[in-house]
Coordinates of C-alpha atoms in Angstrom, one line a residue:
X260 CA -41.6 -64.8 134.4
X261 CA -39.2 -65.9 131.7
X262 CA -41.5 -67.0 128.9
X263 CA -40.4 -68.8 125.7
X264 CA -42.7 -69.7 123.0
X265 CA -41.1 -72.7 121.2
X266 CA -44.6 -73.9 119.6
X267 CA -47.8 -74.2 121.5
X268 CA -46.3 -75.0 124.8
X269 CA -44.9 -71.9 127.1
X270 CA -41.6 -73.2 129.1
X271 CA -40.8 -71.2 132.4
X272 CA -37.2 -70.1 132.4
X273 CA -36.8 -67.3 134.7
X274 CA -38.3 -63.8 136.1
X275 CA -38.3 -61.9 132.7
X276 CA -40.7 -62.4 129.9
X277 CA -39.1 -63.5 126.7
X278 CA -40.9 -63.4 123.6
X279 CA -40.1 -65.6 120.5
X280 CA -42.0 -64.7 117.2
X281 CA -42.4 -62.5 114.6
X282 CA -41.5 -59.3 115.8
X283 CA -40.6 -57.0 113.0
X284 CA -37.0 -55.7 113.1
X285 CA -35.0 -54.0 110.5
X286 CA -32.9 -56.6 109.4
X287 CA -33.4 -56.8 105.7
X288 CA -34.8 -59.9 103.5
X289 CA -34.2 -63.5 104.0
X290 CA -33.9 -64.5 107.5
X291 CA -34.9 -68.2 107.9
X292 CA -35.4 -67.8 111.4
X293 CA -36.1 -65.0 114.1
X294 CA -35.6 -65.1 117.8
X295 CA -37.1 -62.1 119.6
X296 CA -36.0 -61.6 123.5
X297 CA -37.7 -58.9 125.3
X298 CA -36.7 -57.8 128.7
X299 CA -38.7 -55.1 131.0
X300 CA -36.9 -53.5 134.1
X301 CA -39.5 -51.1 135.6
X302 CA -37.0 -49.9 138.0
X303 CA -34.6 -48.8 135.5
X304 CA -37.3 -47.5 133.4
X305 CA -35.9 -49.7 130.5
X306 CA -37.5 -51.9 127.7
X307 CA -34.9 -54.0 126.0
X308 CA -35.6 -56.0 122.9
X309 CA -32.9 -58.3 121.2
X310 CA -33.7 -59.7 117.8
X311 CA -31.4 -62.7 116.6
X312 CA -32.0 -63.5 113.1
X313 CA -30.3 -66.6 111.3
X314 CA -30.1 -66.2 107.5
X315 CA -30.3 -68.8 104.7
X316 CA -26.5 -68.2 104.0
X317 CA -25.3 -68.9 107.6
X318 CA -24.9 -65.8 109.3
X319 CA -26.2 -64.9 112.6
X320 CA -27.4 -61.2 113.0
X321 CA -28.2 -59.5 116.3
X322 CA -29.9 -56.1 117.1
X323 CA -30.7 -54.6 120.2
X324 CA -33.4 -51.9 120.9
X325 CA -33.7 -49.9 123.8
X326 CA -36.8 -48.0 124.8
X327 CA -37.1 -45.6 127.8
X328 CA -40.3 -46.4 129.6
X329 CA -39.3 -44.2 132.7
X330 CA -40.2 -40.8 133.5
X331 CA -36.6 -39.2 133.2
X332 CA -33.9 -39.4 130.6
X333 CA -31.9 -42.3 130.1
X334 CA -28.2 -42.0 129.0
X335 CA -27.0 -44.6 126.8
X336 CA -23.5 -45.6 127.6
X337 CA -22.9 -48.8 125.4
X338 CA -24.7 -51.5 123.8
X339 CA -22.7 -54.5 122.8
X340 CA -23.5 -57.7 121.3
X341 CA -21.4 -60.7 122.8
X342 CA -21.2 -64.4 121.5
X343 CA -19.5 -67.3 122.9
X344 CA -16.8 -69.1 120.9
X345 CA -15.3 -72.5 122.0
X346 CA -11.9 -72.9 123.6
X347 CA -10.2 -74.4 120.5
X348 CA -10.3 -71.1 119.2
X349 CA -6.7 -70.1 120.1
X350 CA -5.7 -67.6 117.5
X351 CA -7.0 -64.1 116.7
X352 CA -6.9 -62.3 113.2
X353 CA -7.9 -58.8 112.6
X354 CA -6.9 -56.0 110.0
X355 CA -5.3 -52.6 110.4
X356 CA -3.6 -49.9 108.0
X357 CA -3.4 -46.6 107.2
X358 CA -4.2 -44.3 104.2
X359 CA -2.7 -46.0 100.9
X360 CA -1.9 -49.3 102.9
X361 CA -5.4 -50.6 104.1
X362 CA -6.3 -54.0 105.2
X363 CA -3.0 -55.1 106.6
X364 CA -3.6 -58.5 108.5
X365 CA -2.3 -59.2 112.0
X366 CA -2.6 -62.4 114.2
X367 CA -1.9 -63.1 117.9
X368 CA -2.9 -65.9 120.2
X369 CA -6.1 -65.7 122.1
X370 CA -4.9 -65.3 125.5
X371 CA -6.6 -64.6 128.9
X372 CA -7.9 -60.7 129.1
X373 CA -9.2 -58.6 126.2
X374 CA -8.1 -57.6 122.9
X375 CA -9.8 -54.4 121.9
X376 CA -10.2 -52.7 118.4
X377 CA -11.9 -49.4 118.7
X378 CA -12.6 -47.0 115.7
X379 CA -12.7 -43.4 116.7
X380 CA -12.5 -41.5 113.3
X381 CA -16.2 -40.6 112.8
X382 CA -16.3 -43.1 109.8
X383 CA -15.2 -46.4 109.6
X384 CA -11.5 -45.8 109.3
X385 CA -8.5 -46.9 107.3
X386 CA -7.6 -49.1 110.3
X387 CA -10.8 -50.6 110.7
X388 CA -10.4 -54.4 111.3
X389 CA -13.7 -55.1 108.9
X390 CA -13.9 -58.4 111.1
X391 CA -12.6 -59.8 114.1
X392 CA -11.8 -63.7 113.6
X393 CA -11.0 -66.2 116.1
X394 CA -9.9 -69.7 115.0
X395 CA -8.1 -73.0 115.6
X396 CA -4.3 -73.0 115.5
X397 CA -3.0 -71.9 112.2
X398 CA -6.2 -71.4 110.4
X399 CA -6.1 -70.2 106.9
X400 CA -8.0 -69.3 103.8
X401 CA -8.7 -72.9 103.0
X402 CA -8.3 -74.6 106.5
X403 CA -9.2 -74.5 110.1
X404 CA -12.3 -73.5 112.0
X405 CA -13.1 -69.9 112.3
X406 CA -15.5 -67.6 114.0
X407 CA -16.0 -64.1 113.0
X408 CA -18.0 -60.6 113.7
X409 CA -18.6 -57.5 112.0
X410 CA -20.4 -54.4 112.9
X411 CA -22.5 -52.9 110.2
X412 CA -22.1 -49.3 111.2
X413 CA -20.1 -46.5 109.5
X414 CA -19.3 -44.3 112.6
X415 CA -17.3 -45.1 115.8
X416 CA -17.6 -48.5 116.9
X417 CA -15.5 -51.4 118.6
X418 CA -14.7 -55.1 118.3
X419 CA -13.2 -57.2 121.0
X420 CA -12.3 -60.6 121.9
X421 CA -12.2 -61.6 125.6
X422 CA -11.1 -65.0 127.4
X423 CA -11.7 -65.0 131.0
X424 CA -10.0 -66.7 133.9
X425 CA -13.3 -68.7 134.3
X426 CA -12.6 -70.1 130.9
X427 CA -15.0 -68.3 128.6
X428 CA -14.2 -67.1 125.2
X429 CA -16.2 -64.4 123.7
X430 CA -16.3 -62.3 120.6
X431 CA -18.3 -58.9 120.9
X432 CA -18.8 -55.5 119.1
X433 CA -21.1 -52.3 118.8
X434 CA -21.1 -48.9 118.4
X435 CA -18.8 -46.8 120.3
X436 CA -20.8 -43.9 122.1
X437 CA -19.5 -40.8 123.3
X438 CA -20.5 -39.5 126.6
X439 CA -23.9 -38.4 126.8
X440 CA -24.2 -38.8 122.8
X441 CA -27.4 -40.7 122.9
X442 CA -29.9 -39.6 125.7
X443 CA -33.4 -41.0 125.5
X444 CA -36.5 -38.9 126.7
X445 CA -39.7 -40.7 127.6
X446 CA -40.9 -43.0 124.8
X447 CA -37.7 -42.6 122.8
X448 CA -35.7 -45.6 121.4
X449 CA -32.3 -46.4 120.3
X450 CA -31.6 -49.4 117.8
X451 CA -28.1 -50.6 117.7
X452 CA -26.3 -51.4 114.5
X453 CA -26.5 -54.9 113.4
X454 CA -23.7 -57.3 114.7
X455 CA -23.3 -59.8 112.0
X456 CA -21.5 -63.2 113.1
X457 CA -20.4 -66.2 111.2
X458 CA -18.8 -69.7 111.4
X459 CA -16.8 -71.8 108.9
X460 CA -14.9 -75.1 109.2
X461 CA -13.3 -74.3 105.6
X462 CA -11.1 -71.4 106.8
X463 CA -11.5 -67.7 106.1
X464 CA -13.0 -68.7 102.5
X465 CA -16.0 -70.3 104.1
X466 CA -16.3 -67.4 106.4
X467 CA -16.3 -65.0 103.5
X468 CA -18.8 -66.9 101.5
X469 CA -21.3 -66.3 104.2
X470 CA -20.6 -62.9 104.4
X471 CA -20.8 -62.3 100.6
X472 CA -24.0 -64.1 100.4
X473 CA -25.5 -61.7 103.1
X474 CA -24.3 -58.8 101.3
X475 CA -25.3 -59.7 98.0
X476 CA -28.9 -60.3 99.1
X477 CA -28.9 -57.0 101.1
X478 CA -27.1 -54.4 98.5
X479 CA -29.0 -52.0 96.5
X480 CA -30.7 -53.6 93.4
X481 CA -30.2 -56.9 94.8
X482 CA -31.7 -59.3 92.5
X483 CA -31.5 -57.1 89.5
X484 CA -29.2 -58.3 86.4
X485 CA -26.6 -55.5 86.1
X486 CA -23.2 -56.3 84.8
X487 CA -20.5 -54.5 86.7
X488 CA -19.7 -51.7 84.0
X489 CA -15.9 -50.8 83.0
X490 CA -15.2 -47.5 84.5
X491 CA -12.8 -44.7 83.4
X492 CA -12.3 -42.3 86.2
X493 CA -10.5 -38.8 85.5
X494 CA -8.9 -38.2 88.7
X495 CA -5.3 -39.6 87.9
X496 CA -5.8 -38.4 84.3
X497 CA -6.7 -34.8 84.7
X498 CA -6.7 -34.1 88.4
X499 CA -8.2 -30.3 88.7
X500 CA -7.1 -29.8 85.2
X501 CA -10.7 -29.6 83.7
X502 CA -11.0 -28.7 80.0
X503 CA -13.8 -29.9 77.8
X504 CA -11.5 -30.9 74.8
X505 CA -9.0 -32.7 77.0
X506 CA -11.8 -34.7 78.8
X507 CA -13.8 -35.5 75.6
X508 CA -10.7 -36.5 74.0
X509 CA -10.4 -39.0 76.9
X510 CA -13.8 -40.2 76.7
X511 CA -13.1 -41.2 73.2
X512 CA -10.0 -43.2 74.4
X513 CA -12.1 -44.7 77.0
X514 CA -14.8 -45.8 74.5
X515 CA -11.9 -47.1 72.1
X516 CA -10.7 -49.7 74.9
X517 CA -14.2 -50.8 75.7
X518 CA -15.1 -48.9 78.7
X519 CA -18.7 -48.4 79.5
X520 CA -18.8 -45.7 82.4
X521 CA -17.2 -42.5 82.3
X522 CA -16.8 -40.6 85.9
X523 CA -15.7 -37.1 86.1
X524 CA -13.8 -36.6 89.4
X525 CA -13.1 -33.6 91.6
X526 CA -12.6 -30.0 90.1
X527 CA -16.1 -29.5 88.1
X528 CA -17.8 -27.2 90.7
X529 CA -17.6 -23.4 91.4
X530 CA -14.2 -22.3 92.6
X531 CA -12.6 -25.7 92.4
X532 CA -8.9 -25.2 90.9
X533 CA -7.2 -26.9 93.6
X534 CA -8.2 -28.6 96.9
X535 CA -8.4 -25.3 98.9
X536 CA -11.7 -24.0 98.1
X537 CA -15.1 -24.8 96.7
X538 CA -16.4 -27.8 98.8
X539 CA -20.2 -27.2 99.5
X540 CA -20.8 -25.3 96.4
X541 CA -22.2 -28.1 94.4
X542 CA -22.9 -25.9 91.2
X543 CA -21.2 -26.3 88.1
X544 CA -18.4 -23.9 87.7
X545 CA -19.4 -21.5 84.9
X546 CA -16.0 -20.3 84.1
X547 CA -14.7 -23.7 83.4
X548 CA -17.9 -25.1 82.0
X549 CA -19.7 -22.1 80.4
X550 CA -22.4 -24.4 78.9
X551 CA -22.7 -26.6 81.9
X552 CA -21.6 -30.2 81.9
X553 CA -24.0 -30.7 79.0
X554 CA -21.4 -31.0 76.3
X555 CA -19.4 -33.4 78.2
X556 CA -22.3 -35.5 79.3
X557 CA -23.7 -35.5 75.7
X558 CA -20.4 -36.6 74.4
X559 CA -20.0 -39.4 76.7
X560 CA -23.5 -40.6 76.4
X561 CA -23.1 -40.5 72.4
X562 CA -20.0 -42.8 72.6
X563 CA -22.5 -45.3 74.7
X564 CA -21.1 -44.9 77.8
X565 CA -23.0 -43.6 81.0
X566 CA -21.8 -40.8 83.1
X567 CA -20.6 -40.5 86.8
X568 CA -19.9 -37.5 89.0
X569 CA -17.6 -37.2 91.9
X570 CA -19.2 -35.3 95.0
X571 CA -18.2 -34.9 98.7
X572 CA -21.3 -33.7 100.1
X573 CA -20.7 -33.9 103.9
X574 CA -17.6 -31.6 103.7
X575 CA -17.2 -28.1 102.9
X576 CA -14.0 -25.8 102.1
X577 CA -13.7 -22.6 104.3
X578 CA -13.1 -20.9 101.1
X579 CA -16.6 -21.5 99.6
X580 CA -20.0 -19.5 99.5
X581 CA -21.6 -22.0 101.7
X582 CA -18.9 -21.5 104.7
X583 CA -19.3 -17.8 104.2
X584 CA -23.3 -17.7 104.2
X585 CA -23.8 -20.4 106.8
X586 CA -20.7 -20.6 109.3
X587 CA -23.5 -22.1 112.0
X588 CA -23.6 -25.4 109.8
X589 CA -20.1 -26.3 110.5
X590 CA -19.9 -29.3 112.7
X591 CA -17.8 -28.3 115.9
X592 CA -17.6 -29.5 119.6
X593 CA -16.7 -26.1 121.3
X594 CA -17.1 -22.3 120.0
X595 CA -13.9 -22.8 118.0
X596 CA -13.7 -24.8 114.7
X597 CA -11.5 -27.8 114.7
X598 CA -8.0 -27.6 113.1
X599 CA -8.7 -28.1 109.2
X600 CA -7.8 -31.3 107.3
X601 CA -7.1 -31.2 103.7
X602 CA -8.3 -27.5 104.1
X603 CA -12.0 -28.7 104.9
X604 CA -14.6 -28.9 107.7
X605 CA -17.5 -31.2 108.1
X606 CA -21.1 -30.0 107.6
X607 CA -23.4 -30.6 110.3
X608 CA -26.1 -32.8 108.6
X609 CA -28.4 -33.2 111.8
X610 CA -29.3 -29.3 111.3
X611 CA -32.4 -29.9 109.2
X612 CA -31.9 -26.6 107.1
X613 CA -28.4 -27.9 106.4
X614 CA -29.4 -31.2 105.3
X615 CA -32.0 -30.2 103.1
X616 CA -29.9 -27.5 101.3
X617 CA -27.3 -30.1 100.6
X618 CA -29.9 -32.6 99.5
X619 CA -31.4 -30.2 97.2
X620 CA -28.3 -29.3 95.4
X621 CA -27.6 -33.2 94.8
X622 CA -31.2 -33.5 93.6
X623 CA -30.6 -30.6 91.3
X624 CA -27.8 -32.2 89.7
X625 CA -29.4 -35.5 89.2
X626 CA -32.3 -33.9 87.5
X627 CA -30.3 -31.5 85.3
X628 CA -27.9 -34.3 84.1
X629 CA -28.0 -37.9 83.1
X630 CA -26.1 -39.1 86.2
X631 CA -25.7 -42.8 86.6
X632 CA -23.2 -43.0 89.2
X633 CA -21.8 -40.8 92.2
X634 CA -18.5 -41.2 93.6
X635 CA -19.3 -40.0 97.1
X636 CA -16.1 -39.0 99.0
X637 CA -15.4 -38.4 102.6
X638 CA -11.7 -36.9 103.0
X639 CA -11.1 -36.6 106.7
X640 CA -12.0 -37.8 110.1
X641 CA -14.5 -36.3 112.4
X642 CA -12.5 -34.6 115.0
X643 CA -14.1 -32.5 118.0
X644 CA -17.6 -33.0 116.6
X645 CA -20.5 -31.8 118.3
X646 CA -24.2 -31.2 118.0
X647 CA -26.4 -29.5 120.4
X648 CA -23.9 -29.8 123.0
X649 CA -23.0 -33.5 122.4
X650 CA -20.9 -35.7 120.6
X651 CA -22.1 -35.9 117.0
X652 CA -20.7 -39.1 115.2
X653 CA -24.0 -41.2 115.8
X654 CA -26.2 -38.5 114.5
X655 CA -24.0 -37.5 111.8
X656 CA -23.9 -41.3 110.6
X657 CA -27.7 -41.7 110.5
X658 CA -28.0 -38.2 108.7
X659 CA -25.5 -39.7 106.1
X660 CA -27.8 -43.1 105.7
X661 CA -30.8 -40.7 105.4
X662 CA -29.2 -38.6 102.5
X663 CA -28.2 -41.7 100.7
X664 CA -31.8 -43.3 101.2
X665 CA -33.6 -40.2 100.1
X666 CA -31.4 -39.7 97.0
X667 CA -31.8 -43.5 96.1
X668 CA -35.6 -43.3 96.6
X669 CA -36.0 -40.1 94.2
X670 CA -33.6 -41.8 91.7
X671 CA -34.0 -45.5 92.1
X672 CA -31.6 -46.7 89.3
X673 CA -28.7 -44.3 90.7
X674 CA -25.5 -46.3 91.9
X675 CA -23.3 -44.9 94.5
X676 CA -19.5 -45.6 95.5
X677 CA -18.5 -45.3 98.9
X678 CA -15.2 -43.5 98.5
X679 CA -13.5 -42.0 101.8
X680 CA -10.0 -41.3 101.2
X681 CA -10.0 -44.2 99.4
X682 CA -10.8 -47.1 102.2
X683 CA -11.8 -45.2 105.1
X684 CA -15.5 -46.0 105.0
X685 CA -15.8 -49.9 104.3
X686 CA -18.4 -51.6 106.2
X687 CA -21.8 -53.6 105.7
X688 CA -23.8 -50.7 107.0
X689 CA -22.8 -48.2 104.1
X690 CA -23.0 -51.2 101.6
X691 CA -26.5 -51.7 102.3
X692 CA -26.9 -48.3 100.6
X693 CA -24.2 -48.3 98.1
X694 CA -23.0 -50.5 95.1
X695 CA -19.4 -50.5 95.4
X696 CA -16.4 -49.4 97.6
X697 CA -13.1 -47.8 96.8
X698 CA -10.7 -49.8 98.8
X699 CA -7.6 -47.6 98.7
X700 CA -6.5 -44.4 96.9
X701 CA -3.4 -46.3 95.7
X702 CA -3.7 -48.4 92.6
X703 CA -0.1 -49.4 92.7
X704 CA -0.9 -53.2 91.8
X705 CA 1.5 -54.7 94.1
X706 CA 0.0 -52.9 97.0
X707 CA -3.6 -53.6 95.7
X708 CA -2.7 -57.5 95.4
X709 CA -2.9 -57.4 99.5
X710 CA -5.3 -54.7 99.8
X711 CA -7.9 -56.5 97.8
X712 CA -7.3 -59.9 99.1
X713 CA -8.1 -58.8 102.6
X714 CA -11.0 -56.5 101.7
X715 CA -12.9 -59.4 100.2
X716 CA -12.6 -61.1 103.5
X717 CA -15.8 -59.0 104.1
X718 CA -16.8 -57.5 100.8
X719 CA -17.9 -59.6 97.5
X720 CA -15.4 -58.7 94.9
X721 CA -17.7 -57.2 92.2
X722 CA -18.3 -54.6 95.1
X723 CA -14.5 -53.6 95.3
X724 CA -13.5 -51.0 93.1
X725 CA -10.3 -52.6 91.1
X726 CA -8.8 -50.0 88.6
X727 CA -5.8 -50.2 86.3
X728 CA -3.5 -47.4 86.9
X729 CA -0.8 -45.8 84.9
X730 CA 2.7 -47.7 84.4
X731 CA 4.4 -45.4 87.2
X732 CA 2.0 -45.5 90.3
X733 CA 0.7 -42.1 91.7
X734 CA 1.1 -43.0 95.2
X735 CA 4.1 -45.2 95.4
X736 CA 6.3 -44.3 92.3
X737 CA 6.6 -48.0 91.5
X738 CA 6.7 -49.0 87.5
X739 CA 4.4 -52.2 86.8
X740 CA 3.8 -54.1 83.4
X741 CA 0.4 -53.6 82.0
X742 CA -0.2 -57.5 82.4
X743 CA 0.3 -57.1 86.1
X744 CA -1.9 -54.1 86.6
X745 CA -4.8 -55.5 84.7
X746 CA -4.7 -59.1 86.2
X747 CA -4.6 -57.5 89.5
X748 CA -7.9 -55.7 88.5
X749 CA -9.5 -58.8 86.9
X750 CA -11.3 -60.3 90.3
X751 CA -13.3 -57.1 91.3
X752 CA -15.1 -54.3 89.5
X753 CA -12.7 -53.6 86.9
X754 CA -11.8 -49.8 85.9
X755 CA -9.2 -47.6 84.7
X756 CA -7.3 -44.9 86.5
X757 CA -5.1 -43.8 83.9
X758 CA -4.5 -40.9 81.3
X759 CA -5.3 -42.9 78.1
X760 CA -4.1 -39.9 76.0
X761 CA -0.5 -40.7 77.1
X762 CA -0.9 -44.5 76.5
X763 CA 0.7 -45.7 73.2
X764 CA -1.4 -47.5 70.5
X765 CA 0.1 -50.9 71.5
X766 CA -0.8 -50.2 75.2
X767 CA -4.3 -49.3 74.3
X768 CA -4.6 -52.4 72.2
X769 CA -3.3 -54.4 75.2
X770 CA -5.8 -52.8 77.5
X771 CA -8.6 -53.3 75.3
X772 CA -7.9 -56.8 75.3
X773 CA -7.9 -57.1 79.1
X774 CA -11.2 -55.1 79.2
X775 CA -12.6 -57.8 76.7
X776 CA -11.2 -60.5 79.0
X777 CA -13.0 -58.8 82.2
X778 CA -16.4 -58.8 80.4
X779 CA -15.8 -62.6 79.7
X780 CA -15.7 -63.3 83.3
X781 CA -17.5 -60.5 85.3
X782 CA -20.7 -62.3 85.4
X783 CA -18.8 -65.2 87.1
X784 CA -17.2 -62.6 89.2
X785 CA -20.5 -61.3 90.6
X786 CA -22.1 -64.3 91.3
X787 CA -19.5 -67.1 92.1
X788 CA -17.7 -68.1 95.3
X789 CA -14.3 -66.3 96.3
X790 CA -11.4 -68.6 96.6
X791 CA -8.0 -67.6 97.7
X792 CA -5.4 -70.4 98.0
X793 CA -2.8 -71.0 101.0
X794 CA 0.5 -71.5 98.9
X795 CA 3.4 -72.4 100.8
X796 CA 5.5 -69.9 99.1
X797 CA 4.4 -66.5 100.6
X798 CA 5.4 -64.7 97.4
X799 CA 2.8 -66.4 95.1
X800 CA -0.9 -65.3 95.9
X801 CA -3.8 -67.4 94.5
X802 CA -7.0 -65.7 94.1
X803 CA -10.2 -67.1 92.2
X804 CA -13.9 -67.2 91.8
X805 CA -15.7 -70.5 91.3
X806 CA -19.3 -70.7 89.7
X807 CA -22.0 -71.6 92.2
X808 CA -22.4 -74.9 90.4
X809 CA -18.7 -75.4 89.9
X810 CA -18.7 -75.3 86.1
X811 CA -16.5 -72.5 85.5
X812 CA -13.7 -70.5 87.3
X813 CA -11.3 -67.7 86.9
X814 CA -7.9 -67.6 88.8
X815 CA -5.2 -65.2 89.0
X816 CA -1.7 -66.1 90.1
X817 CA 0.5 -63.2 91.2
X818 CA 4.1 -63.2 92.2
X819 CA 4.4 -60.3 94.5
X820 CA 8.0 -61.4 95.0
X821 CA 10.7 -63.4 93.5
X822 CA 10.3 -67.2 93.6
X823 CA 12.8 -68.8 96.2
X824 CA 13.0 -72.3 94.4
X825 CA 14.6 -72.8 90.7
X826 CA 11.6 -75.0 90.0
X827 CA 8.5 -73.4 91.3
X828 CA 6.0 -75.3 94.0
X829 CA 2.9 -77.0 92.8
X830 CA -0.1 -74.3 92.6
X831 CA -3.3 -75.8 93.9
X832 CA -6.4 -74.3 92.2
X833 CA -9.1 -74.5 95.0
X834 CA -12.9 -74.8 95.0
X835 CA -13.3 -77.0 91.9
X836 CA -15.3 -80.1 91.7
X837 CA -13.3 -83.5 91.9
X838 CA -15.4 -85.3 89.4
X839 CA -15.3 -82.6 86.9
X840 CA -13.1 -82.4 83.9
X841 CA -12.0 -78.7 83.3
X842 CA -10.5 -77.1 80.0
X843 CA -7.8 -74.8 80.9
X844 CA -7.2 -71.5 79.1
X845 CA -5.0 -68.3 79.5
X846 CA -6.9 -65.4 80.3
X847 CA -5.8 -62.1 78.8
X848 CA -3.7 -60.8 75.8
X849 CA 0.0 -61.2 77.0
X850 CA 2.1 -64.2 78.2
X851 CA 3.3 -64.3 81.5
X852 CA 6.8 -62.4 82.4
X853 CA 8.7 -65.6 82.8
X854 CA 12.2 -66.5 83.1
X855 CA 13.8 -66.8 79.7
X856 CA 14.5 -70.6 80.5
X857 CA 10.9 -71.4 81.8
X858 CA 8.9 -73.7 79.7
X859 CA 5.8 -71.7 79.1
X860 CA 4.3 -73.5 76.2
X861 CA 1.3 -75.0 78.1
X862 CA 0.2 -71.4 78.6
X863 CA -0.5 -70.9 75.0
X864 CA -2.2 -74.2 74.8
X865 CA -5.6 -75.6 75.9
X866 CA -5.4 -78.4 78.6
X867 CA -7.9 -80.3 80.3
X868 CA -7.6 -82.0 83.6
X869 CA -10.0 -83.4 86.3
X870 CA -10.9 -81.1 89.3
X871 CA -9.3 -83.6 91.7
X872 CA -6.2 -83.0 90.0
X873 CA -6.1 -79.1 89.9
X874 CA -7.4 -78.8 93.6
X875 CA -5.7 -81.7 95.0
X876 CA -2.4 -82.1 93.2
X877 CA -1.9 -78.8 91.5
X878 CA -0.4 -77.4 88.4
X879 CA 3.2 -76.3 87.8
X880 CA 3.8 -72.8 86.7
X881 CA 6.8 -71.2 85.1
X882 CA 9.3 -69.2 87.0
X883 CA 7.6 -66.0 87.2
X884 CA 9.2 -62.6 87.2
X885 CA 8.4 -60.7 90.7
X886 CA 5.4 -58.5 90.1
X887 CA 3.9 -60.5 87.2
X888 CA 0.6 -62.7 87.2
X889 CA -1.0 -65.4 85.1
X890 CA -4.8 -65.2 84.7
X891 CA -6.7 -68.6 83.8
X892 CA -10.1 -69.4 82.6
X893 CA -11.7 -72.9 83.4
X894 CA -14.7 -74.4 82.2
X895 CA -16.1 -77.9 82.5
X896 CA -15.4 -79.9 79.6

């Protein structure tokens, strides 16, 4: 019989026993309520447990565990979690994209039938929806009711919305398994990824707030006071041209502008003079670095910065000592290898000997050098990936998680970035084990305005790498003013992706001022509530973070296109307390790039206005040139 324990009185509800109680489930800290449903089917030989938790931040999480209690094998085809949404949810929103243009929103009506988004990349994917959202008509960042779901999983997955002819409306998600990928022997179990679901009557910002609260509580080093250090990454400054003197000079320039972490990117290991060789041989190249990385690490540390290193441990180059010594460790679904992608193949981390080899090389690096940060890359999809005659994405993903868990256990202070060709592995499964994501390989500030805006639908801003690039963007060839590039990086984990040796003294001085501005607000960015305005001019994007007690806020007003009116439309600053008066200060070293005829005098002065005026009536900004920005810092006065 169905048995639900709601307290001391059992309630009969049907023919299958249900348990409601403290059954341990790997769902992380902080659930305020846990409902556990257990169903046993002797004929199918299956024991199914569904654990549903309600977090204090307002998310519902669901996880299903299957156990084979029969005599033979049980092939798991799919395990999906499905939640109902009310009929007033008439629109759907999800994200798509590609390399260099991730997180592009798309909308449609929520009609009868099924809208399915499947990720088949062996990693989350540049086109991953991150979250599938249903909402009331014309919902926005600050308005409407919305319901959203996310699968916390870094392998193949699917999200779908379905409206039936009978009138049901559903949102569902789960891992996408290949044929025969998971086969349970007697007594073996399969545990699904977490489905995370939330609701908001304050639009997408309210939904993001719930997901950000959950992620901040479940990330590594949660609860520790760790200001996000300003990063200088060497990739777009040096590429594969590694030279101690040049990199030491770059470190000097980084320290001069206020950087706190120096990350050596691709090219430091044996045989790695371009992207055709060396992956898998995680040994410092003796020809380039005859004394190892010690001289550079010591120089960086003497400048007061910590040191980070780029790795891509799941991949291997055909031209590498590892591939020549162990061709059996290359992941494949048939006798021949898949086509190379960026001159590389995938290592089969499900092979114990391969796993231990890679783990050993990484531990050796962490033990020899004072490394605070690993930039963990993953530059290809898993195509035709098999292990022991079965599809291998499920097992490969679990092995990747296990690798991260073991490295962090050995080095608890280590921070890790999830970088997968930029934004190819962004999900809450990986963010339970890493400290931030690299949302895109493009640092073009115009592209980043949209990419970061929509990445933060799911990911808290302080876990999104936001770097100031060179004046001309590497990926697009666009040229942007330093003020626009720096303001675009302000609401995130600020960094620099620029050869500072080529920057002029005035550029370095301005950049240093922006670094100082970021340091003023980085605690606010890491702990506050993200807000995004629904401005009637789509060419003006309003983004901000408001303190939990609403005593402070930072906003970036970015013109991503020319303004359509001679007099700009009023801009609302969302999220403020109506009864609090706020002093408004311009943040950053330089004035907005405005029309010569515009009145910008107020930007150079301090204003004080009530929150009811700022959030309800708005402020007038000057006519802004396309691809320019204003940063404002507000404090209760």
